[in-house]
Short mmCIF file of C-alpha atoms in Angstrom, two decimals:
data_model
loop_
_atom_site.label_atom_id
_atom_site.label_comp_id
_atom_site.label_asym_id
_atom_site.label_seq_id
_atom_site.Cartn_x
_atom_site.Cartn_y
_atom_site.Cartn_z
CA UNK A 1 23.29 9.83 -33.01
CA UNK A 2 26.52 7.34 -33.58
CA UNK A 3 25.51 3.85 -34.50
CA UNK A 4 27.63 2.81 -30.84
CA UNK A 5 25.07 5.16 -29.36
CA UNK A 6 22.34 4.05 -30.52
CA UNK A 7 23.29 0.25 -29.74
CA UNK A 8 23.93 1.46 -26.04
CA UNK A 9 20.28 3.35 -25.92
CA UNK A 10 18.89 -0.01 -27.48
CA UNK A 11 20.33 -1.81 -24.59
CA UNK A 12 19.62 0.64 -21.50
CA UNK A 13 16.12 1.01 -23.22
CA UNK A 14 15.36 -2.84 -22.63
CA UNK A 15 17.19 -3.21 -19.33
CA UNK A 16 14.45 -0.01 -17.92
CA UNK A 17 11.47 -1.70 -19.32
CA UNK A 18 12.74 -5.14 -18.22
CA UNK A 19 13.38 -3.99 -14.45
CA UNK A 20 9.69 -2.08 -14.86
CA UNK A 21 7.69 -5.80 -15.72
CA UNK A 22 9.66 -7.64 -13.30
CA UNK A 23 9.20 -5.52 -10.07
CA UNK A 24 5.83 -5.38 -11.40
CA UNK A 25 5.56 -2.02 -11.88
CA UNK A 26 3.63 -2.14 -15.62
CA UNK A 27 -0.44 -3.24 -16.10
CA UNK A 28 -1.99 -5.35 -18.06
CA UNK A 29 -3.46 -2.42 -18.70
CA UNK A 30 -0.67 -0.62 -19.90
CA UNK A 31 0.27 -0.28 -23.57
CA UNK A 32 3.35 0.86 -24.78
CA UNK A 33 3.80 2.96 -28.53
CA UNK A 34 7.23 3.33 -29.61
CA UNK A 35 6.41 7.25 -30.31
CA UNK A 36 5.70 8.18 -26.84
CA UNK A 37 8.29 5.91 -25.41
CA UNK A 38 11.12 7.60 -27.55
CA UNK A 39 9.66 10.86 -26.30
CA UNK A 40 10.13 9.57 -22.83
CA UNK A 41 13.80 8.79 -23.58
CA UNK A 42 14.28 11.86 -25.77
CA UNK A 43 15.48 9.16 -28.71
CA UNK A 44 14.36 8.52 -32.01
CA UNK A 45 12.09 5.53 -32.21
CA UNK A 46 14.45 3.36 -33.86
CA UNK A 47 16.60 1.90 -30.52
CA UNK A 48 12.91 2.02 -28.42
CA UNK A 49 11.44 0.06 -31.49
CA UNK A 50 14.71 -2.94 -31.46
CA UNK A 51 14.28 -2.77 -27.10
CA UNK A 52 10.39 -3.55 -27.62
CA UNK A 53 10.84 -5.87 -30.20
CA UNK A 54 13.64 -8.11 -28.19
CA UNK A 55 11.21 -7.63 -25.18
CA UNK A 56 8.27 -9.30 -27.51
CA UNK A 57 10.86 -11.77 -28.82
CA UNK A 58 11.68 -12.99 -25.23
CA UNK A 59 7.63 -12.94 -24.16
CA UNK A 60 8.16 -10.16 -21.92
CA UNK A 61 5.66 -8.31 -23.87
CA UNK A 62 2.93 -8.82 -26.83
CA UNK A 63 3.26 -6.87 -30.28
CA UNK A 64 0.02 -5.62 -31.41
CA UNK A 65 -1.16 -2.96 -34.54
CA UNK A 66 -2.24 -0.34 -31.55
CA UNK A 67 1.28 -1.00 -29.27
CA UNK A 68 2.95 -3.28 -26.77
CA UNK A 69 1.32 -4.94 -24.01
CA UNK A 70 1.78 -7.36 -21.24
CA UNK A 71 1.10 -10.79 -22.72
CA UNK A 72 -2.54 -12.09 -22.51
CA UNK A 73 -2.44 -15.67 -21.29
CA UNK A 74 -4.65 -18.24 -21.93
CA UNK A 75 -6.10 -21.13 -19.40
CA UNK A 76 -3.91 -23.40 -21.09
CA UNK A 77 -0.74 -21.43 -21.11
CA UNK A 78 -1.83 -20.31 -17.28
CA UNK A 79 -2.02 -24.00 -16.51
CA UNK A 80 1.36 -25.07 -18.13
CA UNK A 81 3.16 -22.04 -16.43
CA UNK A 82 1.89 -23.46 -13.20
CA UNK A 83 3.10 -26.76 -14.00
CA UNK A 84 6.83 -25.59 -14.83
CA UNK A 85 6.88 -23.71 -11.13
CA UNK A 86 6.21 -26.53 -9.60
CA UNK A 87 8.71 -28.23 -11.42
CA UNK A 88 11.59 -25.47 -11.69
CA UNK A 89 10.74 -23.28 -8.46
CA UNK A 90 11.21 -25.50 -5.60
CA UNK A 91 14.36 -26.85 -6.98
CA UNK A 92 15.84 -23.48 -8.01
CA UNK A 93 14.82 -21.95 -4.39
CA UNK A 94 16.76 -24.93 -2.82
CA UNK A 95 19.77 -23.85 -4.77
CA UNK A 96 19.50 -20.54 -3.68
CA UNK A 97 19.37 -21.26 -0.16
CA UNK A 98 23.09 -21.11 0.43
CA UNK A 99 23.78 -18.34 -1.85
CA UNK A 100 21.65 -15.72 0.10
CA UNK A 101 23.71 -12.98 1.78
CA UNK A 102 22.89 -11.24 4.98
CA UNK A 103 21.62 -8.37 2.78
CA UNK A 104 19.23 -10.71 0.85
CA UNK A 105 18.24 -12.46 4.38
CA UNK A 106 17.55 -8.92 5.60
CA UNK A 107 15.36 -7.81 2.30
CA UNK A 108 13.72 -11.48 3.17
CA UNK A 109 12.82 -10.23 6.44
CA UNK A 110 11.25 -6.66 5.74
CA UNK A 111 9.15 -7.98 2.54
CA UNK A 112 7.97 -10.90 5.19
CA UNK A 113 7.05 -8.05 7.93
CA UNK A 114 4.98 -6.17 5.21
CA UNK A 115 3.19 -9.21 4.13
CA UNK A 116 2.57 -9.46 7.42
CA UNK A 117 1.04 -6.12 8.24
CA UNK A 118 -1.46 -6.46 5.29
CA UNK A 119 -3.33 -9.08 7.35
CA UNK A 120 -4.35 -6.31 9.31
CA UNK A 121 -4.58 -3.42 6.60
CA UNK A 122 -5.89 -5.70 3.51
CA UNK A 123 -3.76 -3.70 1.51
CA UNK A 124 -3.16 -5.61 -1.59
CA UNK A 125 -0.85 -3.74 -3.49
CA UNK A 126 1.52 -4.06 -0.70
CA UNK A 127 1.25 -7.90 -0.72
CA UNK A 128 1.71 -8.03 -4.46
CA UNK A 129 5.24 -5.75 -3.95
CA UNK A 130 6.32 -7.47 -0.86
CA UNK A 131 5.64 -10.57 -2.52
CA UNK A 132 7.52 -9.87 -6.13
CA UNK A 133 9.94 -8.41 -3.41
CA UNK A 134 10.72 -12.09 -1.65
CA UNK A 135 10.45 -13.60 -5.35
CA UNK A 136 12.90 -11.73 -6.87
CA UNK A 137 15.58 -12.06 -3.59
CA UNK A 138 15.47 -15.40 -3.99
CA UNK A 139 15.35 -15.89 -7.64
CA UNK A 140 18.74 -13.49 -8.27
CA UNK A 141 20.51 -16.14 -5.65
CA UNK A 142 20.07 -19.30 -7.57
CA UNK A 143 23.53 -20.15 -8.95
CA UNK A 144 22.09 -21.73 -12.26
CA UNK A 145 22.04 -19.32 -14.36
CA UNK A 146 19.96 -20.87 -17.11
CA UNK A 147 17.40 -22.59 -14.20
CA UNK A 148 17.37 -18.64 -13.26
CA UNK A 149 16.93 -16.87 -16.23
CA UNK A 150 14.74 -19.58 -17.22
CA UNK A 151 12.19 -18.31 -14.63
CA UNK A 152 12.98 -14.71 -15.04
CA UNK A 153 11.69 -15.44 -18.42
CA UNK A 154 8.14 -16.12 -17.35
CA UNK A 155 7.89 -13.99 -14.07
CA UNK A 156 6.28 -11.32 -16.14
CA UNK A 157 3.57 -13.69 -17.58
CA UNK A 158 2.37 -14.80 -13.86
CA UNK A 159 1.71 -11.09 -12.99
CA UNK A 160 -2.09 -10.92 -13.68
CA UNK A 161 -2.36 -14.54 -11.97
CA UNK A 162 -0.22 -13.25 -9.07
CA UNK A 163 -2.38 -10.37 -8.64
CA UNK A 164 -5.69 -11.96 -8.74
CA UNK A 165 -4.71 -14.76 -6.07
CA UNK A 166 -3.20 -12.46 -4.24
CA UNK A 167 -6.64 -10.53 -3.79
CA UNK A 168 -8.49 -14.28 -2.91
CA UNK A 169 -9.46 -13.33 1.24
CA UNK A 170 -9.19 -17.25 1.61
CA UNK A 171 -5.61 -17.57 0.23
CA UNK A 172 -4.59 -14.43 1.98
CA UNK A 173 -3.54 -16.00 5.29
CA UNK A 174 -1.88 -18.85 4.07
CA UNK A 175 0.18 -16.95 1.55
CA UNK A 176 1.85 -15.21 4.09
CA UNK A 177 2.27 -18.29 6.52
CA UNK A 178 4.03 -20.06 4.11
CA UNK A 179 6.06 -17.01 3.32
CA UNK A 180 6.92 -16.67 6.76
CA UNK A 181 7.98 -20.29 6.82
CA UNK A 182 10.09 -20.32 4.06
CA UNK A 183 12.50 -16.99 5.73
CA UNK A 184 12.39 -19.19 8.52
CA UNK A 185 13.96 -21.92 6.59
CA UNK A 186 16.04 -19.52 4.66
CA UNK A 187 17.10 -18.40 7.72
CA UNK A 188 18.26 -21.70 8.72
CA UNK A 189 19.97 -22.63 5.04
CA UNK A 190 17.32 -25.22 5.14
CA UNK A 191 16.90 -26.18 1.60
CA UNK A 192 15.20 -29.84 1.77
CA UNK A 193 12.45 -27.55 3.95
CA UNK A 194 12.74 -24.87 1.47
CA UNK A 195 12.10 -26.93 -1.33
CA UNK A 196 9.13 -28.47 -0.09
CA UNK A 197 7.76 -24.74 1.68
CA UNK A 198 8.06 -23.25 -2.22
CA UNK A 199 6.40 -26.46 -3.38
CA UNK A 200 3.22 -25.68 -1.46
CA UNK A 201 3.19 -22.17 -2.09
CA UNK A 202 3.14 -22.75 -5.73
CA UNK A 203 0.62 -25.15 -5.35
CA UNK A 204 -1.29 -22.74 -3.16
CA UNK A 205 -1.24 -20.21 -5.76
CA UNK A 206 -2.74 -22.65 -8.06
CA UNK A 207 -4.76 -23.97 -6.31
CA UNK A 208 -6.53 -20.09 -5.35
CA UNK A 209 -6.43 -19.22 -9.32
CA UNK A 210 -8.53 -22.33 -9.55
CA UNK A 211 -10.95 -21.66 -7.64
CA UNK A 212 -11.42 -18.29 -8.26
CA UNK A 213 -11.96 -19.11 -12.14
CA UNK A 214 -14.36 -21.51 -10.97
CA UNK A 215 -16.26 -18.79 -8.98
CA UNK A 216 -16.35 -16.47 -12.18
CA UNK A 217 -17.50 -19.39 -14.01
CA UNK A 218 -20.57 -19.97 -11.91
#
């Protein structure tokens, strides 16, 4: 394969696997070996081994002697993530609020009505995608492009929190009420009240982890 080649598998390689963590669509579970993956591709390993590697570089991913895996996060690093979304998120969302475009407001609007539906079906999964769904709308509008990439860096670290608050019955409700509020305010290119509404949902969040690791703890 040309060297050009190469560089361009190298690149769509990472861009696939990227896409995958952030829409949430790999496990903690999951572990990655540059063998299989190049079969996947129909590559030699070389390109999947550089696209891994920058993913592990970037903390998209962990390097380990049996493959690559989502990261494993401890309390501490949990806890300090937490504390840069409160700092970063509300801010960035504010930004964003005047950058949405009717197709981002309507993407708003049917990840909102989904959330919405799993009150009634307690389907989880479809919280968690409806949820990275809103996330991610709102994320691609902020027009700072390092405060954005900044928390596209750690979006795949938050996944196992996300997932586990997501399935607290107590934080279920207000989850969704608060995401309902903040389309609402999107809606309404509301930022001061978006700012504030993605405040307490981060805090929410937190707040959930918590007390679930409290419960286990018991």
């Amino acid at each position: 394969m040309p060297r050009t080649t190469k560089r361009h598998m190298k690149d769509q390689i990472y861009d696939i696997f990227l896409g995958r963590i952030q829409r949430g669509e790999i496990n903690h579970g999951d572990r990655f070996v540059d063998t299989a993956v190049a079969e996947e591709f129909n590559v030699s390993r070389m390109p999947v081994r550089d696209a891994l590697m920058r993913l592990s570089h970037e903390g998209y991913l962990d390097s380990t002697t049996r493959g690559f895996t989502l990261p494993n996060l401890s309390m501490r690093q949990i806890c300090e993530i937490f504390e840069l979304r409160r700092l970063l998120e509300p801010r960035a969302a504010a930004l964003a609020t005047n950058q949405l475009t009717e197709d981002d407001i309507a993407t708003l609007t049917r990840a909102v009505e989904q959330s919405e539906r799993t009150l009634e079906t307690g389907e989880i999964e479809s919280l968690y995608a409806a949820s990275e769904d809103i996330r991610r709308t709102w994320i691609m509008a902020v027009p700072n492009i390092e405060l954005r990439d900044t928390i596209l860096r750690y979006m795949a670290q938050i996944q196992a929190v996300r997932m586990a608050t997501l399935r607290d019955a107590t934080a279920h409700e207000t989850l969704v009420d608060l995401q309902r509020d903040m389309l609402r305010a999107f809606v309404e290119r509301d930022a001061a009240k978006v700012e504030l509404l993605l405040l307490r949902y981060v805090l929410a969040g937190e707040d959930s982890f918590l007390r679930l690791k409290a419960r286990e703890q018991d």
